[in-house]
PDB file of C-alpha atoms in Angstrom:
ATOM      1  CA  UNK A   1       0.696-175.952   2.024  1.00 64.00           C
ATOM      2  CA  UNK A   2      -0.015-175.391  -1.692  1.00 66.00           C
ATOM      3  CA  UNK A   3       3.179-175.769  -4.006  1.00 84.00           C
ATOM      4  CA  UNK A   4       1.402-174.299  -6.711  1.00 93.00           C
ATOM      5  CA  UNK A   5       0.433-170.472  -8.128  1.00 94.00           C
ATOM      6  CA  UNK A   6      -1.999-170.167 -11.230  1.00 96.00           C
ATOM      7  CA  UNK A   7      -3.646-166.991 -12.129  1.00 97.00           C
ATOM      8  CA  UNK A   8      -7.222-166.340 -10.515  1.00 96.00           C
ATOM      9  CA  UNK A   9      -9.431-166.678 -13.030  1.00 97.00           C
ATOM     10  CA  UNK A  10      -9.265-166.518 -17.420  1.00 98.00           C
ATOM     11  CA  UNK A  11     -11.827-166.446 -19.879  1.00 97.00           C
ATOM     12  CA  UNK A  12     -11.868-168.590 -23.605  1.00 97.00           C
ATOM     13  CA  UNK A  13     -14.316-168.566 -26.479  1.00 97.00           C
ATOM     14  CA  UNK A  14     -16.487-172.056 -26.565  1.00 97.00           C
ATOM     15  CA  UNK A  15     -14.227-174.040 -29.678  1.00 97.00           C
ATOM     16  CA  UNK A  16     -11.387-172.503 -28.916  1.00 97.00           C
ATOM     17  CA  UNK A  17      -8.474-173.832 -26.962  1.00 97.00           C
ATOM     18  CA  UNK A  18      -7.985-173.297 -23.572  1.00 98.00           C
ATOM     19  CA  UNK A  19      -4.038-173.454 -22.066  1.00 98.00           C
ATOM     20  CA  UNK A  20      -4.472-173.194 -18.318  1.00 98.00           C
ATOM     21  CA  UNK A  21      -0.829-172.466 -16.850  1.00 97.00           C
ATOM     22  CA  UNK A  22       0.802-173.372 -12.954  1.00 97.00           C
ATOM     23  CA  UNK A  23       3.826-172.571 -11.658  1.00 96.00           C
ATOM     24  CA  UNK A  24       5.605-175.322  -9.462  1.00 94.00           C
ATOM     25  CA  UNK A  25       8.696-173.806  -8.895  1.00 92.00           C
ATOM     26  CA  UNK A  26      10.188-176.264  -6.223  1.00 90.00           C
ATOM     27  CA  UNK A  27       8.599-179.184  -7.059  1.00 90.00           C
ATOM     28  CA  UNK A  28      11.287-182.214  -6.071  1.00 86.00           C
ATOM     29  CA  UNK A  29      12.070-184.784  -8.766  1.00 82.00           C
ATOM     30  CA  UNK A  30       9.628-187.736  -7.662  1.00 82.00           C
ATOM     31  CA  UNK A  31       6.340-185.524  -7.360  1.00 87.00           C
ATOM     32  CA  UNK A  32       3.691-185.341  -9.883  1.00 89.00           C
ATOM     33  CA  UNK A  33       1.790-182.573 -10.909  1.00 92.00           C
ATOM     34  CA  UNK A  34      -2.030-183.517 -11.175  1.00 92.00           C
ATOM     35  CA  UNK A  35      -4.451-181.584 -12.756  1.00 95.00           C
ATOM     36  CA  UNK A  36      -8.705-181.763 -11.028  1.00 95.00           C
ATOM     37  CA  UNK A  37     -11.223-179.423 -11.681  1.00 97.00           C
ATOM     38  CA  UNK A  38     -14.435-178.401  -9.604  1.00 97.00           C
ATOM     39  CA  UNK A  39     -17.684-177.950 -11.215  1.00 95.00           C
ATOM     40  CA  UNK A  40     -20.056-175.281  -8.653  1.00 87.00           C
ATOM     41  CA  UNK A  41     -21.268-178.019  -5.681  1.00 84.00           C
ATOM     42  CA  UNK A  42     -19.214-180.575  -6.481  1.00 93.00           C
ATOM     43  CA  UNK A  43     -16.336-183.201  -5.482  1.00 95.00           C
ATOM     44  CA  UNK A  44     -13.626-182.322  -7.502  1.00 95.00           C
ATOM     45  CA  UNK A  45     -13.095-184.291 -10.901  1.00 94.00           C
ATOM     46  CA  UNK A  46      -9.624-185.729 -11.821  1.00 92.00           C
ATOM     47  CA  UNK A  47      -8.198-184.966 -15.148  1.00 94.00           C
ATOM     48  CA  UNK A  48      -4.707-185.580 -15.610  1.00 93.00           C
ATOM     49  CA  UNK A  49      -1.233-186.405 -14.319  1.00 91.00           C
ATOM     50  CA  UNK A  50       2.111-186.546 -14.883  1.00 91.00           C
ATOM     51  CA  UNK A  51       5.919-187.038 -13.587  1.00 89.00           C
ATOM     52  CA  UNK A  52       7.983-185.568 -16.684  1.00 90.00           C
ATOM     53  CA  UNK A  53       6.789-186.428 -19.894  1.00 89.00           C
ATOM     54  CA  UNK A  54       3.946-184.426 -21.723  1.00 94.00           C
ATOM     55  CA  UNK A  55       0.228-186.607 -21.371  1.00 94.00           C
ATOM     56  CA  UNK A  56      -2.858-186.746 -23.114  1.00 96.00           C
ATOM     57  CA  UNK A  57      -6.016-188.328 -22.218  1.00 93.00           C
ATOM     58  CA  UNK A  58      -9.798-188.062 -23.575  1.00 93.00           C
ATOM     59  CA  UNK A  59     -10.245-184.964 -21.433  1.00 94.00           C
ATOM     60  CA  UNK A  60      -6.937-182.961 -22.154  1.00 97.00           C
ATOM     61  CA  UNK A  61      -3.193-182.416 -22.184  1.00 98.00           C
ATOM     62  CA  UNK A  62      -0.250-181.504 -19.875  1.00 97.00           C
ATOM     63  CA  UNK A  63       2.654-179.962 -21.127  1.00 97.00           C
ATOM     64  CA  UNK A  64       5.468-180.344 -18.368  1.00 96.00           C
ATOM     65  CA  UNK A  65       8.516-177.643 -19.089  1.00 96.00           C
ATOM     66  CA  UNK A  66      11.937-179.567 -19.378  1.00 94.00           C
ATOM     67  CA  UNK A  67      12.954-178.147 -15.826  1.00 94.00           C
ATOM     68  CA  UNK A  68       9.260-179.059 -14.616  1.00 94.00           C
ATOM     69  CA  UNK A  69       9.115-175.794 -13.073  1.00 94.00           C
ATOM     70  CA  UNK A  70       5.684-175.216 -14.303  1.00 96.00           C
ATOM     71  CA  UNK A  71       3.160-176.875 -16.557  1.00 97.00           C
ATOM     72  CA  UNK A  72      -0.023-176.314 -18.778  1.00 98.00           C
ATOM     73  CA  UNK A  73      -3.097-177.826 -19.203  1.00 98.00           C
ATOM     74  CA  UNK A  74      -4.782-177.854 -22.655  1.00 98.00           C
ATOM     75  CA  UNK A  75      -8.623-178.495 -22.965  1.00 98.00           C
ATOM     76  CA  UNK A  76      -8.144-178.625 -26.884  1.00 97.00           C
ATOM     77  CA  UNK A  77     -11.700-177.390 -27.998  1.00 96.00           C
ATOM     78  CA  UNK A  78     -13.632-175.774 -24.750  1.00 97.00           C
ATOM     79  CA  UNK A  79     -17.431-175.941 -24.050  1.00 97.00           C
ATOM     80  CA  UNK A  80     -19.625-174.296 -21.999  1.00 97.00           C
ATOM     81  CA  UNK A  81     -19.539-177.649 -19.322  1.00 96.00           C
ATOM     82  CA  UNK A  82     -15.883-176.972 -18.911  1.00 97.00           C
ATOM     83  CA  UNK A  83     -16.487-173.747 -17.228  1.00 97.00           C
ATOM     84  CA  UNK A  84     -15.007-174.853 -13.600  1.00 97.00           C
ATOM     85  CA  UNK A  85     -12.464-173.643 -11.308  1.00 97.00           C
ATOM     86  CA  UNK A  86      -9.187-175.763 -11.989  1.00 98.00           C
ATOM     87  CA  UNK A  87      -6.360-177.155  -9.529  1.00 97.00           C
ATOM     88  CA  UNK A  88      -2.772-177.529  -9.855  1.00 96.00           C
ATOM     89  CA  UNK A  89      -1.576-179.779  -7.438  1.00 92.00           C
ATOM     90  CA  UNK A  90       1.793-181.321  -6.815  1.00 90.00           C
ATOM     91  CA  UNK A  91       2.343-184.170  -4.883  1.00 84.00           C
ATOM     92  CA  UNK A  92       4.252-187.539  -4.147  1.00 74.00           C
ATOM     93  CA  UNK A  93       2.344-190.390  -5.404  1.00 64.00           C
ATOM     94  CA  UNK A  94      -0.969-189.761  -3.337  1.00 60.00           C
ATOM     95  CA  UNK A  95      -1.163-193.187  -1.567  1.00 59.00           C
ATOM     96  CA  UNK A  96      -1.193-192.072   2.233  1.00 56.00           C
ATOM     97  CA  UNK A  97      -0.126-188.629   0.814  1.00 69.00           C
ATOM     98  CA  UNK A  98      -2.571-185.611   1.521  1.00 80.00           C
ATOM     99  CA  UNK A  99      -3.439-183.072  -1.660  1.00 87.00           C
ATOM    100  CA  UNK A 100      -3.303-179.450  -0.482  1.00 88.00           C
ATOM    101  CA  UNK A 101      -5.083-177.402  -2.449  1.00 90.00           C
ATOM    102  CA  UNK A 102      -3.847-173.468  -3.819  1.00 89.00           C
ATOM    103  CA  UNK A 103      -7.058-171.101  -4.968  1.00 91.00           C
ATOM    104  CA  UNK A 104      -6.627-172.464  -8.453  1.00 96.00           C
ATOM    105  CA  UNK A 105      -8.040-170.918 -12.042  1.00 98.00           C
ATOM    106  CA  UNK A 106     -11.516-170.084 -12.473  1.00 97.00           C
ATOM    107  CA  UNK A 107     -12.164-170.613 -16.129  1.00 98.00           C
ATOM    108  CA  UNK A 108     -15.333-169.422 -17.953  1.00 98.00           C
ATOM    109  CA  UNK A 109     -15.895-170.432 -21.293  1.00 98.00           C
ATOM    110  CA  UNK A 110     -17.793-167.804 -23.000  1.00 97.00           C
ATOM    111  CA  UNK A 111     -20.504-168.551 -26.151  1.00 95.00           C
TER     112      UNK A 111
ATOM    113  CA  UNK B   1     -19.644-193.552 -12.036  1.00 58.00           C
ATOM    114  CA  UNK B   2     -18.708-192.467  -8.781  1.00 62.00           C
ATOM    115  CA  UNK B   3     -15.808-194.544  -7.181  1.00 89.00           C
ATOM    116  CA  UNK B   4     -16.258-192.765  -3.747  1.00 94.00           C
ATOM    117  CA  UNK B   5     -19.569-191.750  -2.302  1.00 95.00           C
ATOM    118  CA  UNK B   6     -20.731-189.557   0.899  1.00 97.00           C
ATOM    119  CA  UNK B   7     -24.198-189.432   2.275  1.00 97.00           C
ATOM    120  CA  UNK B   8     -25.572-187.474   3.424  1.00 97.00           C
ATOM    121  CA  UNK B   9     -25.543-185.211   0.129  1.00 96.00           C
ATOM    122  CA  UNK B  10     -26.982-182.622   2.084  1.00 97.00           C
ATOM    123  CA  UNK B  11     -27.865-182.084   5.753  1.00 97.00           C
ATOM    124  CA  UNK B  12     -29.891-179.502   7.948  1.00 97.00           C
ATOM    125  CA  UNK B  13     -29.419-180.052  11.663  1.00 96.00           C
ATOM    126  CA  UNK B  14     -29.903-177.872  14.450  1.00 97.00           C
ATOM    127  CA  UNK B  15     -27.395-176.036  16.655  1.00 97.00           C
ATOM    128  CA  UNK B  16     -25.411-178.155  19.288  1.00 97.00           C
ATOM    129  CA  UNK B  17     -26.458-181.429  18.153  1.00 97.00           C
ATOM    130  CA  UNK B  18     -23.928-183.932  16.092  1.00 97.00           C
ATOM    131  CA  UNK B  19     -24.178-184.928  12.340  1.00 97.00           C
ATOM    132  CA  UNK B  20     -21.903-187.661  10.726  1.00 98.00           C
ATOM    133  CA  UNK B  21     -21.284-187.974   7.291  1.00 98.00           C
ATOM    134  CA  UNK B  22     -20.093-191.290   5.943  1.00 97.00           C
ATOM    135  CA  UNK B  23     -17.341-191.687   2.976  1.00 97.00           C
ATOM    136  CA  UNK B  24     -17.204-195.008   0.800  1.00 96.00           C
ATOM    137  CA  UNK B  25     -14.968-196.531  -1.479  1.00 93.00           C
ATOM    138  CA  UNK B  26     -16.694-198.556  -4.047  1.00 91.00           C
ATOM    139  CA  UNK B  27     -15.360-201.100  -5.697  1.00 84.00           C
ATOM    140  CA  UNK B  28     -11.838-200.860  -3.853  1.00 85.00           C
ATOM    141  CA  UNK B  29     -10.625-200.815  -0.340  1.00 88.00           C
ATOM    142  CA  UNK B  30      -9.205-197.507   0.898  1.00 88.00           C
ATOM    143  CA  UNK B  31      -6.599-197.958   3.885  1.00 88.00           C
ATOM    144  CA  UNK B  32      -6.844-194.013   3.606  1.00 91.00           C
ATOM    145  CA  UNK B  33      -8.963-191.136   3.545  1.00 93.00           C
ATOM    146  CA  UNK B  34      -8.752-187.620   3.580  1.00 95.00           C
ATOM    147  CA  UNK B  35     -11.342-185.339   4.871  1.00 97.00           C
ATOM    148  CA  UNK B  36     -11.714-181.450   3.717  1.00 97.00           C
ATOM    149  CA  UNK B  37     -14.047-178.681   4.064  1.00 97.00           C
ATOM    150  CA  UNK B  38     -14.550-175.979   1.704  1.00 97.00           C
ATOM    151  CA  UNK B  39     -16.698-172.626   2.409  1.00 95.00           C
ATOM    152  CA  UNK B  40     -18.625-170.768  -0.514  1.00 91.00           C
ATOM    153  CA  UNK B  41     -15.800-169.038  -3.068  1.00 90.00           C
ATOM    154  CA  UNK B  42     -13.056-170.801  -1.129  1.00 93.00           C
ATOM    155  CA  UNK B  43     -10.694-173.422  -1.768  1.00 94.00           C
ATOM    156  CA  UNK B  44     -10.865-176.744  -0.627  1.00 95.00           C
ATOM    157  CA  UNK B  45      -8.717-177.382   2.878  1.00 95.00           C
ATOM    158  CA  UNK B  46      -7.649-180.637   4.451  1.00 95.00           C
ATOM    159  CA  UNK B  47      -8.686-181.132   7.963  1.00 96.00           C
ATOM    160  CA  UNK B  48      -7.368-184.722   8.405  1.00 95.00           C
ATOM    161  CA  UNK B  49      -5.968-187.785   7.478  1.00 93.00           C
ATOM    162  CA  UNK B  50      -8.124-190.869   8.030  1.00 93.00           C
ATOM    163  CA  UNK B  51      -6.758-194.121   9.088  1.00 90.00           C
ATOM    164  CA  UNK B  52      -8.238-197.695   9.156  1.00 90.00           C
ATOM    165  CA  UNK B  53      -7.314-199.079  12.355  1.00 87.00           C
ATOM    166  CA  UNK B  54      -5.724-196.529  13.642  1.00 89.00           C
ATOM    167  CA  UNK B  55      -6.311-192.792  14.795  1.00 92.00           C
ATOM    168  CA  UNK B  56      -6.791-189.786  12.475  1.00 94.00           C
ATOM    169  CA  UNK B  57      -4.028-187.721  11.481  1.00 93.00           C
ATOM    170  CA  UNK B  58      -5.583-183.685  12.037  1.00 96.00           C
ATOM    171  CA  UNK B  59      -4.375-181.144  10.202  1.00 94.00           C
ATOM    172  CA  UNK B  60      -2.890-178.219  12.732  1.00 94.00           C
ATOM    173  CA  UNK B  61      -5.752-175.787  13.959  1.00 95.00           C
ATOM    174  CA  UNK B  62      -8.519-178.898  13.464  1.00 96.00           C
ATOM    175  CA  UNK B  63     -10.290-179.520  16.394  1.00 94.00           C
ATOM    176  CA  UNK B  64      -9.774-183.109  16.877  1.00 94.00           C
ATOM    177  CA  UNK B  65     -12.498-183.381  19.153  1.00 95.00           C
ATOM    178  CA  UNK B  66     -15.498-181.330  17.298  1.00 96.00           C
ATOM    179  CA  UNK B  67     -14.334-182.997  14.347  1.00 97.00           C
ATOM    180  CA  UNK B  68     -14.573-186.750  14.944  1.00 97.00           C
ATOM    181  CA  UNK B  69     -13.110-188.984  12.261  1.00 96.00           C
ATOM    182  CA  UNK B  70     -13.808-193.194  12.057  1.00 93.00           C
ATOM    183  CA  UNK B  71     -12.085-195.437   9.852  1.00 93.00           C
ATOM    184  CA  UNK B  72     -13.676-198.289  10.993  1.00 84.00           C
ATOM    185  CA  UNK B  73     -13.866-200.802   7.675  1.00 92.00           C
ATOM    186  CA  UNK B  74     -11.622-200.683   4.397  1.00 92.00           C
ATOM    187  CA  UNK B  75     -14.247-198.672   2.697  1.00 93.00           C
ATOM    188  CA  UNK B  76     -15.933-196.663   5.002  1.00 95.00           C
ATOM    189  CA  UNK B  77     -14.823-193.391   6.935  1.00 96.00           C
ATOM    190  CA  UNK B  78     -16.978-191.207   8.633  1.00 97.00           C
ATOM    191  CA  UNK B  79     -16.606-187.720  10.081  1.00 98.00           C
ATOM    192  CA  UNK B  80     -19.240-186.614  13.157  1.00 98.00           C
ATOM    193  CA  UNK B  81     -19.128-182.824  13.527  1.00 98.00           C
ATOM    194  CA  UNK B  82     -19.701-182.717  17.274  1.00 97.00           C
ATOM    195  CA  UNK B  83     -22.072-179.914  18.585  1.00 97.00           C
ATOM    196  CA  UNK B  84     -22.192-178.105  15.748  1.00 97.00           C
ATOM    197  CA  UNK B  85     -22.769-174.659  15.124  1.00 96.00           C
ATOM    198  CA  UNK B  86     -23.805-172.568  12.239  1.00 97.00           C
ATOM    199  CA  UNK B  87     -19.959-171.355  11.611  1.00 96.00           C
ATOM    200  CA  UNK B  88     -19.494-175.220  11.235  1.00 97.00           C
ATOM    201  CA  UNK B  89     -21.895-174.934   7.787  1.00 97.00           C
ATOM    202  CA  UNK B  90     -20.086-175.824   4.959  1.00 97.00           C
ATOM    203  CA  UNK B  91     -19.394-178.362   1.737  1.00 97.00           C
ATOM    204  CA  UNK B  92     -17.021-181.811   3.148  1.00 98.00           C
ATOM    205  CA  UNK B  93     -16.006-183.370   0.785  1.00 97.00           C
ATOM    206  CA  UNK B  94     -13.604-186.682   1.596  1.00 97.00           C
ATOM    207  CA  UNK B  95     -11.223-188.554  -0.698  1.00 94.00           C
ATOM    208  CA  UNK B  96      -9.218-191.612  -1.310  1.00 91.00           C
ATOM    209  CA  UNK B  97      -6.314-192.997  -3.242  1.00 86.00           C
ATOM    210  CA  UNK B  98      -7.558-194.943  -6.173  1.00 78.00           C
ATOM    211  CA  UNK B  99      -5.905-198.997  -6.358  1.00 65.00           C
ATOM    212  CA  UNK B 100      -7.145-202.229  -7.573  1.00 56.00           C
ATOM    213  CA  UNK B 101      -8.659-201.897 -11.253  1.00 56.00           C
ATOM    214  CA  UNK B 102      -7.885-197.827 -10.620  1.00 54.00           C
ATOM    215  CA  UNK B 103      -5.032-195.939 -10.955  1.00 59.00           C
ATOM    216  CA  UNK B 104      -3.118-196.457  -8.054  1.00 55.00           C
ATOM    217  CA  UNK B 105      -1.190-192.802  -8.577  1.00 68.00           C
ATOM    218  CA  UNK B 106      -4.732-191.279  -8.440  1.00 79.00           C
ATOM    219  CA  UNK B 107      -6.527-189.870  -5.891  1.00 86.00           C
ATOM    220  CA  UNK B 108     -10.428-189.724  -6.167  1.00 90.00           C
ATOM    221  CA  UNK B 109     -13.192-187.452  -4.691  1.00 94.00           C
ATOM    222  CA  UNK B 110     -16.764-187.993  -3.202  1.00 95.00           C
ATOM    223  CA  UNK B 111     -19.641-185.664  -4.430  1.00 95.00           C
ATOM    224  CA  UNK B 112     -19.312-183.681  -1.219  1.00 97.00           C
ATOM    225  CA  UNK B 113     -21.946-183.365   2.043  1.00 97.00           C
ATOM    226  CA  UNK B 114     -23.538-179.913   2.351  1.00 97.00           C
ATOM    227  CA  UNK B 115     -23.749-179.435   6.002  1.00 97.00           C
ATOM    228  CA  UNK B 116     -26.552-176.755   6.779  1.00 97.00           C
ATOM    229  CA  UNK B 117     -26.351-175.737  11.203  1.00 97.00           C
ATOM    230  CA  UNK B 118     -29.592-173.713  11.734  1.00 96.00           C
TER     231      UNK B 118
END
């Protein structure tokens, strides 16, 4: 079952930042949280992970709280091709580990 | 480009007959795959955990035996939907842990297989 909640959908203006939140509320010390994203009719696309410390990649960021209790993910300037529905998962490190999916964020990025 | 890759992409077939859908790893070997199906404006859920050499692991309330899974190489799994019917239309979509060159803490995703039972 999903560890995760994140609200069901959220709206940003193309430019402009977008800070997608999760809750992971009993996530155990050794599991990541991972961040994918599904464009309509599509596998889902990884984006980025992390154990405790705060990442950034070419695509975004994750900001991990201290307690790692929840987490956000930054797109830093949004465009229309990031409109996708977007999934917080937690898990152990995924070799021979199943991801279970929650209904994750819809985000639309609006011109 | 695409590190794993299903065919077909899409797929009509007709009620009661079988379809398989084949998942590759490219470019790495995959002692694991997962398998999950995802209806229109839902979320994506795991049916079952696919083995090389050994039996699939089914998520509870998966028909093992409509849903047959082979993990027959290190970079090919395939799932046959058995007698299919037209509730059994949806998206598949398998996956597999990336190692090698990739990331071994990363787990990567095939286009998906629209599956079509008319």
């Amino acid at each position: 079952d999903a560890k995760t909640t994140q609200p069901t959908s959220m709206d940003c203006a193309e430019g402009r930042a977008a800070n997608l939140p999760c809750n992971h509320s009993t996530i155990s010390g050794n599991e990541y949280v991972y961040w994918y994203r599904q464009i309509h009719s599509q596998g889902p696309q990884y984006i980025i992970h992390g154990l405790k410390n705060n990442e950034t990649n070419e695509m975004a960021s994750l900001i991990i709280t201290e307690d790692r209790k929840s987490s956000t993910l930054i797109l830093p300037h949004a465009t229309l091709r990031d409109t996708a529905v977007y999934y917080c998962i937690v898990n152990f490190n995924p070799t021979g580990n199943q991801f279970y999916f929650g209904t994750g964020t819809s985000l639309t990025v609006i011109p | 480009g695409a590190v794993v890759s299903q065919h077909p992409s899409r797929v009509i077939c007709k009620s009661g007959t079988s379809v398989k859908i084949e998942c590759r790893s490219l470019d790495f070997q995959a002692t694991t795959m997962f398998w999950y199906r995802q209806f229109p404006k839902q979320s994506l859920m795991l049916m079952a955990t696919s083995n090389e050499g050994s039996k699939a692991t089914y998520e509870q309330g998966v028909e093992k035996d409509k849903f047959l899974i082979n993990h027959a190489s290190l970079t090919l799994s395939t799932l046959t939907v058995t007698s299919a019917h037209p509730e059994d239309s949806s998206f598949y979509i398998c996956s597999a842990p990336g190692q090698g060159r990739l990331s071994g803490n990363t787990i990567y995703f095939g286009e998906g297989s629209w599956l079509t039972v008319v």
